[in-house]
GROMACS .gro file of N, CA and C in nm:
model
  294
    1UNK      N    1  19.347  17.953  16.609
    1UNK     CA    2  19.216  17.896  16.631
    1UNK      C    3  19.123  17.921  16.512
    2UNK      N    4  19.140  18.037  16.443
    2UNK     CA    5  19.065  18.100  16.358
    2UNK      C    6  19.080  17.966  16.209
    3UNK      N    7  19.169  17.955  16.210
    3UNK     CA    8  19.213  17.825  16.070
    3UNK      C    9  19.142  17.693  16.097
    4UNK      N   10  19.143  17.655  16.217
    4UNK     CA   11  19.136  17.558  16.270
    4UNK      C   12  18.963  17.518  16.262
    5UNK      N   13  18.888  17.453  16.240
    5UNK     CA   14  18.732  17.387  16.219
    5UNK      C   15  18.726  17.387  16.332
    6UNK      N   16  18.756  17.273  16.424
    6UNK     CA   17  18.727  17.194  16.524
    6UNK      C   18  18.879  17.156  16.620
    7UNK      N   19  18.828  17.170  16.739
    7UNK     CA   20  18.932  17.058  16.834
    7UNK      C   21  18.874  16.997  16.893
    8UNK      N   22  18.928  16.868  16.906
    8UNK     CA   23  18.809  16.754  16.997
    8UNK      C   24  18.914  16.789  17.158
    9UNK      N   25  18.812  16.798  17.260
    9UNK     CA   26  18.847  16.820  17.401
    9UNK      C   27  18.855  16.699  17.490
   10UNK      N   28  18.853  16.570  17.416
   10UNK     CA   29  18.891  16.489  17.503
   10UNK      C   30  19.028  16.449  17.582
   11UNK      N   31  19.008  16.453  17.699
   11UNK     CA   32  19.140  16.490  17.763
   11UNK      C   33  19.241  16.609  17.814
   12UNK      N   34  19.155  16.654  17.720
   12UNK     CA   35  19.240  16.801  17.784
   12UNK      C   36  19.138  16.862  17.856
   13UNK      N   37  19.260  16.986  17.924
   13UNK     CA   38  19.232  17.061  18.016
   13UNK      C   39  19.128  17.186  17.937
   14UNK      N   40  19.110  17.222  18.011
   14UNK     CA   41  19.006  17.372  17.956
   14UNK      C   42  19.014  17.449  18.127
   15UNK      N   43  18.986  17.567  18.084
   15UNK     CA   44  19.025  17.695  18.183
   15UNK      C   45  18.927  17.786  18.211
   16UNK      N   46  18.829  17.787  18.094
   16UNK     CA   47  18.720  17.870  18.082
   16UNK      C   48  18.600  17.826  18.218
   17UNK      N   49  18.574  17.886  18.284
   17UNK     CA   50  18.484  17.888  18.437
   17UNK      C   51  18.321  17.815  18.329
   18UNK      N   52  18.303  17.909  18.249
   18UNK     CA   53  18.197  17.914  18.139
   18UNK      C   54  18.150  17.732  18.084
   19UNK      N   55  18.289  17.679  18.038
   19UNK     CA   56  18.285  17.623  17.951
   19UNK      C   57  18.263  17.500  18.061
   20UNK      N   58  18.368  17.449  18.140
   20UNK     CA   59  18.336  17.362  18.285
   20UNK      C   60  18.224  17.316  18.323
   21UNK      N   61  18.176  17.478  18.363
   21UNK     CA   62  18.032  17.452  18.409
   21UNK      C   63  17.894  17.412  18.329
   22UNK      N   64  17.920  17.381  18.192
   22UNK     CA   65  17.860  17.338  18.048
   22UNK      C   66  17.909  17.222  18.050
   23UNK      N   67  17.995  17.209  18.080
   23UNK     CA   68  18.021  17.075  18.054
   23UNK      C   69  17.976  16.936  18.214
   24UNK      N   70  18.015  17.021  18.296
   24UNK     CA   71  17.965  16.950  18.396
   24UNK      C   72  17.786  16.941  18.469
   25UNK      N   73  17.716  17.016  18.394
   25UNK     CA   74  17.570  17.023  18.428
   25UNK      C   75  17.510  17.009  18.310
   26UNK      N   76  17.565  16.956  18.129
   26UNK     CA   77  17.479  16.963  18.109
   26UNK      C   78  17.535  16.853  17.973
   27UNK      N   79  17.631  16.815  18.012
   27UNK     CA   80  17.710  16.702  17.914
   27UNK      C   81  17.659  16.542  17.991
   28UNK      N   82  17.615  16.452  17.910
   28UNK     CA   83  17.529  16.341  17.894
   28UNK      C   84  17.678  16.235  17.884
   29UNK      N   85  17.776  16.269  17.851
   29UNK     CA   86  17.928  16.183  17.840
   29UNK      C   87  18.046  16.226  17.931
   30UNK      N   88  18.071  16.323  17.894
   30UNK     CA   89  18.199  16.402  17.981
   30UNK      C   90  18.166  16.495  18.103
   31UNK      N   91  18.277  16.455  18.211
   31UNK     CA   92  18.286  16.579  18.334
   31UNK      C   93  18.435  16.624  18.316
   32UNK      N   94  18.449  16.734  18.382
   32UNK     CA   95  18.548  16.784  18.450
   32UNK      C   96  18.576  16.779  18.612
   33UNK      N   97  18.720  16.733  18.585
   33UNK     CA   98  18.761  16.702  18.715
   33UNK      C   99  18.859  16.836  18.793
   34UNK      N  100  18.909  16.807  18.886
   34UNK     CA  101  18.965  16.886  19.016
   34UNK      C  102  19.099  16.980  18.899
   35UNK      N  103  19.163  16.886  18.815
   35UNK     CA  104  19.259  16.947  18.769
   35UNK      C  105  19.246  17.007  18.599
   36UNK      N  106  19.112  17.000  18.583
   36UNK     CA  107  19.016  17.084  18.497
   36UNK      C  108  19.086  17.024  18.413
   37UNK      N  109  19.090  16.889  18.378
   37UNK     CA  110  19.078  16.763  18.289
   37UNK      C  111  18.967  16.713  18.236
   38UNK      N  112  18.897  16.727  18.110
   38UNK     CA  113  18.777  16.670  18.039
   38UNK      C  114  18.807  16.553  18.018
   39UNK      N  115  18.768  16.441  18.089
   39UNK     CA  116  18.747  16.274  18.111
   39UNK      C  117  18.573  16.233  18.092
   40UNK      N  118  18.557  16.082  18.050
   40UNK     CA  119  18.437  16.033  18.044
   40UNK      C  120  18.382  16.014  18.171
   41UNK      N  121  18.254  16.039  18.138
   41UNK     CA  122  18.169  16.018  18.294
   41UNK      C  123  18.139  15.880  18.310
   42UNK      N  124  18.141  15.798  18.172
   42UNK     CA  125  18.091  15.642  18.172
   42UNK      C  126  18.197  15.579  18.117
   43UNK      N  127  18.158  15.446  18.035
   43UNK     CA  128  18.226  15.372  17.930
   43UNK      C  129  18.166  15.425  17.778
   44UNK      N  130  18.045  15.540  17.819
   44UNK     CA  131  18.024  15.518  17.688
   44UNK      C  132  18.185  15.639  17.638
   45UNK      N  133  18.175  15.617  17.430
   45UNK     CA  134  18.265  15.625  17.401
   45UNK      C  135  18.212  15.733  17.305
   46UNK      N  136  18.210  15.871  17.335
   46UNK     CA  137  18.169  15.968  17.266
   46UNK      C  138  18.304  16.056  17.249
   47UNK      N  139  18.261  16.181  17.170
   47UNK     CA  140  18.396  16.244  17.174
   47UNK      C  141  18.299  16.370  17.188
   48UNK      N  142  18.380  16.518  17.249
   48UNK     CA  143  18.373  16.641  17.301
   48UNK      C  144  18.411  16.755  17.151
   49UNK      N  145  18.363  16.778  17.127
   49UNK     CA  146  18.438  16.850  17.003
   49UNK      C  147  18.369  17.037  17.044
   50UNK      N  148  18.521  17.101  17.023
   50UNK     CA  149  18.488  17.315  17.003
   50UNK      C  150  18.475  17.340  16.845
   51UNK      N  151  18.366  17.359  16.832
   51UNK     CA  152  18.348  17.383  16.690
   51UNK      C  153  18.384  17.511  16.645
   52UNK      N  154  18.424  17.580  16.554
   52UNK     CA  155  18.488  17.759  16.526
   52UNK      C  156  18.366  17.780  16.413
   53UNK      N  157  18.337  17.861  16.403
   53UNK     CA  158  18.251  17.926  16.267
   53UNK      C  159  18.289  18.053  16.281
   54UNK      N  160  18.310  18.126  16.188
   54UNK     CA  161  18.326  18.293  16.185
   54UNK      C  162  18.202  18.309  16.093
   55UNK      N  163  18.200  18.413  16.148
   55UNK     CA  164  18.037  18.509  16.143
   55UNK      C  165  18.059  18.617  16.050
   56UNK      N  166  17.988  18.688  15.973
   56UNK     CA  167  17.973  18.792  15.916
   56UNK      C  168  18.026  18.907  16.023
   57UNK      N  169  18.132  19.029  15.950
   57UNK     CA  170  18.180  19.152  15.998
   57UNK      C  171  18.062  19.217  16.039
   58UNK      N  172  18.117  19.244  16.201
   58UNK     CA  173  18.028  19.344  16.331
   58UNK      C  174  18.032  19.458  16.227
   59UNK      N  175  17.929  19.554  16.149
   59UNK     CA  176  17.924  19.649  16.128
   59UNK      C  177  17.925  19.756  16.216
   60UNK      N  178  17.953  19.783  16.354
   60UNK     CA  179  18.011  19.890  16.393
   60UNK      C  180  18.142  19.907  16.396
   61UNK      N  181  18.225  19.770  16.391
   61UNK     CA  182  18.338  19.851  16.475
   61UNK      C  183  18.460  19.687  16.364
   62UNK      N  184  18.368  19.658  16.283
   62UNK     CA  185  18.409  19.594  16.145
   62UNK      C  186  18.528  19.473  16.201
   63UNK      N  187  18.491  19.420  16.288
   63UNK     CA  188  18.601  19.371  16.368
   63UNK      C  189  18.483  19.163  16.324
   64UNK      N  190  18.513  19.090  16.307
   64UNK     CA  191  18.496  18.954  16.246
   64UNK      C  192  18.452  18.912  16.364
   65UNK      N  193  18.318  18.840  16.412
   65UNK     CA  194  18.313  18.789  16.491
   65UNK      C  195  18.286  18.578  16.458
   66UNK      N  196  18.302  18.530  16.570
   66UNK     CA  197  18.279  18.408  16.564
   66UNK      C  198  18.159  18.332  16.684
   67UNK      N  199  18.103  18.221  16.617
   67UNK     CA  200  18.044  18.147  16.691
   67UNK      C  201  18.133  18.016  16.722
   68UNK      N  202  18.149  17.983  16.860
   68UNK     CA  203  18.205  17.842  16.915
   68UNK      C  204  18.109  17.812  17.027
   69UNK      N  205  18.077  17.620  16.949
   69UNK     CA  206  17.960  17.587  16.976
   69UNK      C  207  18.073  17.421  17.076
   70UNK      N  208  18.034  17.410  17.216
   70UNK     CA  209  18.069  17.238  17.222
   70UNK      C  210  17.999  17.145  17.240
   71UNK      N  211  18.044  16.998  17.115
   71UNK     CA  212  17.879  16.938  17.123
   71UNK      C  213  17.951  16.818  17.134
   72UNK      N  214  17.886  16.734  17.196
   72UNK     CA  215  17.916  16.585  17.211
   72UNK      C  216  17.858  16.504  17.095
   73UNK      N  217  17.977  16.423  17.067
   73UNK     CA  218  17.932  16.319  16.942
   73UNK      C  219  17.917  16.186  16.980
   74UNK      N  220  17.877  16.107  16.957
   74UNK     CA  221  17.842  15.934  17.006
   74UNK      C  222  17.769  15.899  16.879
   75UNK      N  223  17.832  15.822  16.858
   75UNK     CA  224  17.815  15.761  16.728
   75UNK      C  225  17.707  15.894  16.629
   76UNK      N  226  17.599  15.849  16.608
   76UNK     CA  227  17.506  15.973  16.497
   76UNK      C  228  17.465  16.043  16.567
   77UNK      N  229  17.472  16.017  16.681
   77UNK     CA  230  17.419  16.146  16.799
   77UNK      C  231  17.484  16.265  16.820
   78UNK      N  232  17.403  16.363  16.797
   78UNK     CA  233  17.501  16.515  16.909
   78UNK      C  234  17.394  16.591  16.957
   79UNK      N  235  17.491  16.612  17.064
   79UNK     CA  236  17.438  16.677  17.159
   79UNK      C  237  17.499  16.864  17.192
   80UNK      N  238  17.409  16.968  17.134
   80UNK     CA  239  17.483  17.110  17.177
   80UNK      C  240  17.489  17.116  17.354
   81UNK      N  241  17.601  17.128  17.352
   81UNK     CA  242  17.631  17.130  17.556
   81UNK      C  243  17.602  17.325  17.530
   82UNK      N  244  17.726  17.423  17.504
   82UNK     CA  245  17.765  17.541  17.510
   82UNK      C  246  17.757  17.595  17.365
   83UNK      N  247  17.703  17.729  17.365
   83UNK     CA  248  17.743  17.770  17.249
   83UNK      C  249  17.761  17.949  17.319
   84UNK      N  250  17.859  18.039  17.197
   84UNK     CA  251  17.863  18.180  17.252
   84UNK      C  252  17.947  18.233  17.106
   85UNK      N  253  17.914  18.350  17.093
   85UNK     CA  254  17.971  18.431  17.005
   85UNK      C  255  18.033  18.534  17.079
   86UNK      N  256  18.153  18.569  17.028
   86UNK     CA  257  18.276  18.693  17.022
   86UNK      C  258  18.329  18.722  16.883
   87UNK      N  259  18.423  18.857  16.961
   87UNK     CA  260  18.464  18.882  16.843
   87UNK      C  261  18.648  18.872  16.846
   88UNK      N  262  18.673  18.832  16.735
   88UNK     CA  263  18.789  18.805  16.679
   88UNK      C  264  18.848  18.930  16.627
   89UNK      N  265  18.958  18.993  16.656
   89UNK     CA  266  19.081  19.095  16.612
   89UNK      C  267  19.137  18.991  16.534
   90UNK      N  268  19.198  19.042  16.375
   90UNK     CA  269  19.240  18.946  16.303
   90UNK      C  270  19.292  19.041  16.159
   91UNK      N  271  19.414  19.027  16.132
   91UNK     CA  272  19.427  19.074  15.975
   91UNK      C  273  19.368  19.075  15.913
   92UNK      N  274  19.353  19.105  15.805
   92UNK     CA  275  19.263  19.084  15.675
   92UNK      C  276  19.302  19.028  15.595
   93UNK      N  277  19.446  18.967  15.563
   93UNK     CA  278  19.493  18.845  15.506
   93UNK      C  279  19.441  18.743  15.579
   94UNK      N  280  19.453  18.698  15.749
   94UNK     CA  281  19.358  18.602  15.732
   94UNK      C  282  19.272  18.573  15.759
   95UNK      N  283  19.186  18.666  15.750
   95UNK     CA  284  19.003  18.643  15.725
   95UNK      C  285  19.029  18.584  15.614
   96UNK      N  286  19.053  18.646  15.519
   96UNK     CA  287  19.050  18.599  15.335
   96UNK      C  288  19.136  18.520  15.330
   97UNK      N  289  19.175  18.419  15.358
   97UNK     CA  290  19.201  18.281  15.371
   97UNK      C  291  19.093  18.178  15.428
   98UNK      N  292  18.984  18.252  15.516
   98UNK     CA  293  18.981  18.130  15.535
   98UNK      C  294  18.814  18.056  15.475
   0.00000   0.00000   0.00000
């Protein structure tokens, strides 16, 4: 995940209780359904995207944290649905990659 920019969530499933409930109270394009499937709520034709950013090293405990933000795109439009920071356990080869 850490390599990775972005995954667009259209269509897929998601698991997170967190992320669902962001998406279903406060997404303007997409719901989640019964089998925690991210589908369009309309015709319109937007896309769902998990954005990754890593953050500057937690100086206590020196461990890399990240921000993942999910925002809806439609054409020049976006919209922030969820955003939350954690922290990432990760080598130090690949932090410094990325």
């Amino acid at each position: 995940m850490i390599a990775t920019k972005e995954i667009c969530l259209n269509n897929r499933k998601v698991a997170s209780p967190n992320i669902i409930d962001a998406i279903k109270t406060k997404s303007l394009y997409f719901d989640v359904f019964e089998d925690k499937q991210v589908s369009y709520r309309s015709n319109y034709k937007a896309t769902l995207w998990m954005i990754f950013k890593l953050l500057p090293q937690d100086k206590k405990n020196n461990w890399p944290k990240m921000q993942i933000t999910l925002e809806e795109k439609q054409y020049r439009d976006a919209h922030v649905i969820y955003s939350f920071k954690t922290y990432c356990k990760l080598s130090k080869n690949l932090v410094q990659q990325i």
